[in-house]
mmCIF file of C-alpha atoms in Angstrom:
data_model
loop_
_atom_site.group_PDB
_atom_site.id
_atom_site.type_symbol
_atom_site.label_atom_id
_atom_site.label_comp_id
_atom_site.label_asym_id
_atom_site.label_seq_id
_atom_site.Cartn_x
_atom_site.Cartn_y
_atom_site.Cartn_z
ATOM 1 C CA MET A 591 108.467 106.366 94.813
ATOM 2 C CA GLU A 592 104.830 106.099 93.748
ATOM 3 C CA TYR A 593 105.099 102.589 92.335
ATOM 4 C CA HIS A 594 101.346 102.179 92.685
ATOM 5 C CA ARG A 595 100.742 105.066 90.284
ATOM 6 C CA VAL A 596 102.639 103.273 87.515
ATOM 7 C CA TYR A 597 100.537 100.159 88.141
ATOM 8 C CA ILE A 598 97.353 102.245 87.921
ATOM 9 C CA GLU A 599 98.542 103.931 84.715
ATOM 10 C CA ILE A 600 99.136 100.516 83.137
ATOM 11 C CA VAL A 601 95.645 99.422 84.221
ATOM 12 C CA VAL A 602 94.077 102.560 82.710
ATOM 13 C CA ARG A 603 95.826 101.999 79.385
ATOM 14 C CA ALA A 604 94.881 98.315 79.391
ATOM 15 C CA LEU A 605 91.215 99.207 79.981
ATOM 16 C CA GLU A 606 91.226 101.813 77.236
ATOM 17 C CA GLY A 607 92.938 99.363 74.906
ATOM 18 C CA ALA A 608 89.962 97.044 75.458
ATOM 19 C CA ASP A 609 87.486 99.854 74.626
ATOM 20 C CA ILE A 610 86.644 100.460 78.297
ATOM 21 C CA ASP A 611 87.225 104.190 78.437
ATOM 22 C CA VAL A 612 88.218 105.868 81.700
ATOM 23 C CA SER A 613 86.776 109.375 81.870
ATOM 24 C CA MET A 614 88.848 110.395 84.910
ATOM 25 C CA TRP A 615 91.171 108.837 87.436
ATOM 26 C CA CYS A 616 93.345 109.773 90.390
ATOM 27 C CA SER A 617 95.661 108.082 92.865
ATOM 28 C CA LYS A 618 96.776 108.888 96.397
ATOM 29 C CA GLY A 619 100.154 108.076 97.881
ATOM 30 C CA ILE A 620 99.093 108.386 101.523
ATOM 31 C CA ARG A 621 98.863 104.971 103.142
ATOM 32 C CA PRO A 622 96.863 102.993 102.543
ATOM 33 C CA ARG A 623 97.627 103.932 98.944
ATOM 34 C CA SER A 624 94.573 104.084 96.740
ATOM 35 C CA ALA A 625 93.169 104.975 93.334
ATOM 36 C CA ARG A 626 89.800 105.742 91.795
ATOM 37 C CA LEU A 627 88.855 105.255 88.134
ATOM 38 C CA THR A 628 85.550 106.560 86.776
ATOM 39 C CA LEU A 629 84.471 104.705 83.661
ATOM 40 C CA SER A 630 82.994 106.478 80.658
ATOM 41 C CA ARG A 631 79.195 106.448 80.497
ATOM 42 C CA ARG A 632 79.470 105.511 76.847
ATOM 43 C CA ARG A 633 80.262 102.002 78.041
ATOM 44 C CA THR A 634 78.170 101.838 81.205
ATOM 45 C CA ALA A 635 74.962 103.757 80.367
ATOM 46 C CA PRO A 636 73.039 100.782 78.893
ATOM 47 C CA VAL A 637 73.086 99.020 82.279
ATOM 48 C CA HIS A 638 73.824 101.758 84.810
ATOM 49 C CA GLY A 639 71.998 104.684 83.223
ATOM 50 C CA GLU A 640 73.109 108.064 84.529
ATOM 51 C CA ALA A 641 75.056 106.586 87.451
ATOM 52 C CA TYR A 642 78.850 106.819 87.516
ATOM 53 C CA VAL A 643 80.550 103.417 87.514
ATOM 54 C CA VAL A 644 83.710 103.533 89.604
ATOM 55 C CA LEU A 645 86.652 101.162 89.920
ATOM 56 C CA SER A 646 88.369 101.732 93.252
ATOM 57 C CA TRP A 647 91.655 100.255 94.467
ATOM 58 C CA THR A 648 93.465 100.245 97.791
ATOM 59 C CA GLU A 649 96.570 98.369 98.797
ATOM 60 C CA GLU A 650 94.565 96.692 101.572
ATOM 61 C CA GLN A 651 91.364 95.677 99.769
ATOM 62 C CA GLY A 652 92.363 95.511 96.117
ATOM 63 C CA TRP A 653 89.860 96.338 93.378
ATOM 64 C CA THR A 654 86.172 97.008 93.917
ATOM 65 C CA LEU A 655 83.473 98.111 91.502
ATOM 66 C CA GLY A 656 80.450 100.184 92.396
ATOM 67 C CA HIS A 657 78.301 103.021 91.149
ATOM 68 C CA THR A 658 77.239 106.409 92.475
ATOM 69 C CA GLU A 659 74.866 109.159 91.408
ATOM 70 C CA ASP A 660 77.355 111.802 92.544
ATOM 71 C CA ALA A 661 80.878 111.630 91.112
ATOM 72 C CA THR A 662 82.274 113.277 94.255
ATOM 73 C CA ARG A 663 80.817 110.648 96.622
ATOM 74 C CA PRO A 664 82.020 107.105 97.374
ATOM 75 C CA PRO A 665 80.334 104.423 95.249
ATOM 76 C CA THR A 666 77.511 102.279 96.582
ATOM 77 C CA GLU A 667 76.456 98.693 95.812
ATOM 78 C CA THR A 668 80.120 97.769 95.877
ATOM 79 C CA GLN A 669 81.502 94.467 94.606
ATOM 80 C CA GLN A 670 84.995 93.215 95.498
ATOM 81 C CA LEU A 671 86.478 91.849 92.275
ATOM 82 C CA PHE A 672 89.443 89.735 93.422
ATOM 83 C CA GLY A 673 90.814 87.863 96.379
ATOM 84 C CA THR A 674 94.187 89.529 95.853
ATOM 85 C CA VAL A 675 95.127 93.190 95.928
ATOM 86 C CA LEU A 676 97.343 93.254 92.835
ATOM 87 C CA PRO A 677 95.844 91.257 89.962
ATOM 88 C CA GLU A 678 97.456 91.499 86.555
ATOM 89 C CA PRO A 679 95.985 94.303 84.428
ATOM 90 C CA ARG A 680 94.681 91.916 81.766
ATOM 91 C CA GLU A 681 92.783 89.970 84.437
ATOM 92 C CA LEU A 682 91.198 93.188 85.669
ATOM 93 C CA VAL A 683 90.200 94.135 82.121
ATOM 94 C CA ALA A 684 88.379 90.823 81.638
ATOM 95 C CA VAL A 685 86.582 91.015 84.977
ATOM 96 C CA THR A 686 85.636 94.682 84.467
ATOM 97 C CA GLY A 687 84.236 93.946 81.013
ATOM 98 C CA ARG A 688 81.920 91.331 82.474
ATOM 99 C CA ALA A 689 81.070 93.311 85.596
ATOM 100 C CA THR A 690 80.027 96.470 83.758
ATOM 101 C CA SER A 691 77.456 94.535 81.729
ATOM 102 C CA THR A 692 75.409 93.798 84.874
ATOM 103 C CA ARG A 693 74.645 95.517 88.148
ATOM 104 C CA PRO A 694 77.328 94.859 90.783
ATOM 105 C CA THR A 695 76.931 91.758 92.914
ATOM 106 C CA VAL A 696 76.782 93.482 96.268
ATOM 107 C CA GLY A 697 78.817 91.823 98.970
ATOM 108 C CA PRO A 698 81.174 92.509 101.852
ATOM 109 C CA VAL A 699 84.490 94.194 101.092
ATOM 110 C CA ILE A 700 87.147 92.526 103.193
ATOM 111 C CA THR A 701 90.674 93.576 104.057
ATOM 112 C CA LEU A 702 93.135 91.283 102.302
ATOM 113 C CA ARG A 703 96.332 92.685 103.801
ATOM 114 C CA ARG A 704 97.584 95.630 105.824
ATOM 115 C CA ALA A 705 99.720 98.466 104.525
ATOM 116 C CA GLY A 706 103.270 97.814 105.620
ATOM 117 C CA ASP A 707 102.942 94.015 105.791
ATOM 118 C CA SER A 708 106.109 92.138 104.836
ATOM 119 C CA ASP A 709 104.397 89.923 102.284
ATOM 120 C CA GLY A 710 106.226 90.683 99.032
ATOM 121 C CA PHE A 711 103.653 93.264 97.971
ATOM 122 C CA GLU A 712 106.146 96.102 97.639
ATOM 123 C CA GLU A 713 108.449 94.032 95.439
ATOM 124 C CA GLN A 714 105.534 92.941 93.250
ATOM 125 C CA LEU A 715 104.321 96.528 92.945
ATOM 126 C CA ALA A 716 107.817 97.814 92.152
ATOM 127 C CA SER A 717 108.153 95.279 89.307
ATOM 128 C CA TYR A 718 105.684 97.378 87.285
ATOM 129 C CA TRP A 719 108.119 100.273 87.429
ATOM 130 C CA GLY A 720 110.766 98.365 85.517
ATOM 131 C CA PRO A 721 114.519 98.501 86.120
ATOM 132 C CA MET A 722 115.468 100.875 88.877
ATOM 133 C CA PRO A 723 117.367 103.979 87.750
ATOM 134 C CA GLN A 724 121.045 103.929 88.631
ATOM 135 C CA PRO A 725 122.285 106.508 91.159
ATOM 136 C CA ARG A 726 123.875 109.576 89.609
ATOM 137 C CA PRO A 727 127.670 109.782 89.907
ATOM 138 C CA GLU A 728 128.663 111.829 92.919
ATOM 139 C CA SER A 729 130.701 114.119 90.699
ATOM 140 C CA GLN A 730 127.574 115.183 88.780
ATOM 141 C CA SER A 731 126.169 118.377 90.219
ATOM 142 C CA GLU A 732 122.473 118.838 90.945
ATOM 143 C CA GLU A 733 122.340 121.699 88.453
ATOM 144 C CA ASP A 734 123.782 119.505 85.669
ATOM 145 C CA ALA A 735 121.268 116.747 86.486
ATOM 146 C CA SER A 736 118.248 119.086 86.269
ATOM 147 C CA ASP A 737 116.383 119.532 83.013
ATOM 148 C CA PRO A 738 117.128 123.032 81.596
ATOM 149 C CA ARG A 739 113.407 123.590 81.036
ATOM 150 C CA LEU A 740 112.846 123.452 84.776
ATOM 151 C CA ASN A 741 115.753 125.808 85.376
ATOM 152 C CA GLN A 742 114.342 128.303 82.852
ATOM 153 C CA LEU A 743 110.957 128.422 84.559
ATOM 154 C CA ASP A 744 112.613 128.785 87.951
ATOM 155 C CA THR A 745 114.707 131.702 86.659
ATOM 156 C CA LEU A 746 111.680 133.501 85.184
ATOM 157 C CA LEU A 747 109.599 133.101 88.323
ATOM 158 C CA GLU A 748 112.459 134.291 90.505
ATOM 159 C CA ARG A 749 112.842 137.364 88.305
ATOM 160 C CA LEU A 750 109.114 138.054 88.483
ATOM 161 C CA LEU A 751 109.134 137.710 92.260
ATOM 162 C CA THR A 752 112.085 140.094 92.545
ATOM 163 C CA THR A 753 110.362 142.667 90.327
ATOM 164 C CA TYR A 754 107.094 142.756 92.215
ATOM 165 C CA THR A 755 108.722 142.515 95.625
ATOM 166 C CA GLY A 756 110.744 145.580 94.663
ATOM 167 C CA SER A 757 107.608 147.430 93.552
ATOM 168 C CA ALA A 758 106.073 146.834 96.966
ATOM 169 C CA CYS A 759 109.069 148.690 98.404
ATOM 170 C CA GLY A 760 108.694 151.669 96.093
ATOM 171 C CA ALA A 761 110.384 150.544 92.875
ATOM 172 C CA PRO A 762 108.440 151.352 89.669
ATOM 173 C CA LEU A 763 106.159 148.719 88.235
ATOM 174 C CA PRO A 764 107.171 147.225 84.877
ATOM 175 C CA THR A 765 105.657 148.789 81.792
ATOM 176 C CA PRO A 766 102.680 146.984 80.165
ATOM 177 C CA GLU A 767 104.989 145.895 77.350
ATOM 178 C CA ALA A 768 107.512 144.425 79.795
ATOM 179 C CA ALA A 769 104.753 142.722 81.793
ATOM 180 C CA GLN A 770 103.373 141.184 78.599
ATOM 181 C CA ARG A 771 106.840 140.023 77.602
ATOM 182 C CA ASP A 772 107.300 138.379 81.019
ATOM 183 C CA ALA A 773 103.901 136.700 80.714
ATOM 184 C CA ASP A 774 104.740 135.352 77.269
ATOM 185 C CA GLU A 775 108.078 133.988 78.450
ATOM 186 C CA ILE A 776 106.512 132.292 81.469
ATOM 187 C CA ARG A 777 103.723 130.845 79.314
ATOM 188 C CA ALA A 778 106.307 129.396 76.915
ATOM 189 C CA ALA A 779 108.369 128.019 79.813
ATOM 190 C CA LEU A 780 105.254 126.369 81.291
ATOM 191 C CA ALA A 781 104.550 124.727 77.946
ATOM 192 C CA ASP A 782 108.110 123.358 77.953
ATOM 193 C CA VAL A 783 107.651 122.016 81.491
ATOM 194 C CA HIS A 784 104.368 120.350 80.517
ATOM 195 C CA ALA A 785 106.155 118.717 77.579
ATOM 196 C CA TYR A 786 108.894 117.545 79.938
ATOM 197 C CA CYS A 787 106.279 116.041 82.282
ATOM 198 C CA ARG A 788 104.649 114.191 79.382
ATOM 199 C CA GLU A 789 108.043 112.818 78.342
ATOM 200 C CA LEU A 790 108.753 111.737 81.917
ATOM 201 C CA ARG A 791 105.388 110.021 82.272
ATOM 202 C CA GLY A 792 105.904 108.301 78.923
ATOM 203 C CA ALA A 793 109.304 107.020 80.013
ATOM 204 C CA ARG A 794 107.870 105.803 83.324
ATOM 205 C CA TYR A 795 105.030 104.039 81.523
ATOM 206 C CA ALA A 796 107.412 102.394 79.040
ATOM 207 C CA ALA A 797 109.626 101.213 81.894
ATOM 208 C CA GLY A 798 106.568 99.930 83.740
ATOM 209 C CA VAL A 799 105.334 97.989 80.708
ATOM 210 C CA GLN A 800 108.788 96.491 80.223
ATOM 211 C CA GLY A 801 108.942 95.503 83.893
ATOM 212 C CA TYR A 802 105.429 94.045 83.708
ATOM 213 C CA ARG A 803 106.290 91.989 80.630
ATOM 214 C CA SER A 804 109.556 90.800 82.175
ATOM 215 C CA GLY A 805 107.717 89.810 85.343
ATOM 216 C CA ALA A 806 105.056 87.978 83.355
ATOM 217 C CA ARG A 807 107.712 86.066 81.396
ATOM 218 C CA SER A 808 109.500 85.149 84.618
ATOM 219 C CA ALA A 809 106.233 83.956 86.149
ATOM 220 C CA ARG A 810 105.522 81.747 83.112
ATOM 221 C CA ARG A 811 108.993 80.245 83.286
ATOM 222 C CA ARG A 812 108.499 79.445 86.987
ATOM 223 C CA ARG A 813 105.317 77.561 86.143
#
């Protein structure tokens, strides 16, 4: 599971909640797992001008801040923000707010841990996901467990593939009206799938926030 993506999503929402807009972001699940957040120029232009200010994260080096003239290139003048790879989102928000008001303090970026280390990192990262989903009962079929919106799109695409594969073997092409009808049905099914994905991401985020809050409460009690 991409536990790190949930952590990054919570960070993005925390930044935006503090009026630090993120214009684009992405994450990669290939180890070492990483993420890149480009901050909105609305916030950074007074100090950084036309440069893109980028927050980068890896599971080995944690968070760094730098800027680049080309959004497709790695940032330069990089500053490592923490001595730990997984600071709490609110701590990152505070540090980012201060860091974006000045040019980065350039310094060495050191490796804080190695991907795969048995140091409790995975458990800490997974806590942002929230309670783990329970396994489905063995009696529940895969078809019953699938969302019908996904099944509908799969059915339409399979039908389209069958139609045009048949035409390559000599079968008549569908009429323009039939082709338009197929296109409309697929477009509607895609909209349903996009809605499903938004619902899924919302549920994952809510679970992550709940897990984060539960972890924070537990940490306070331990203190």
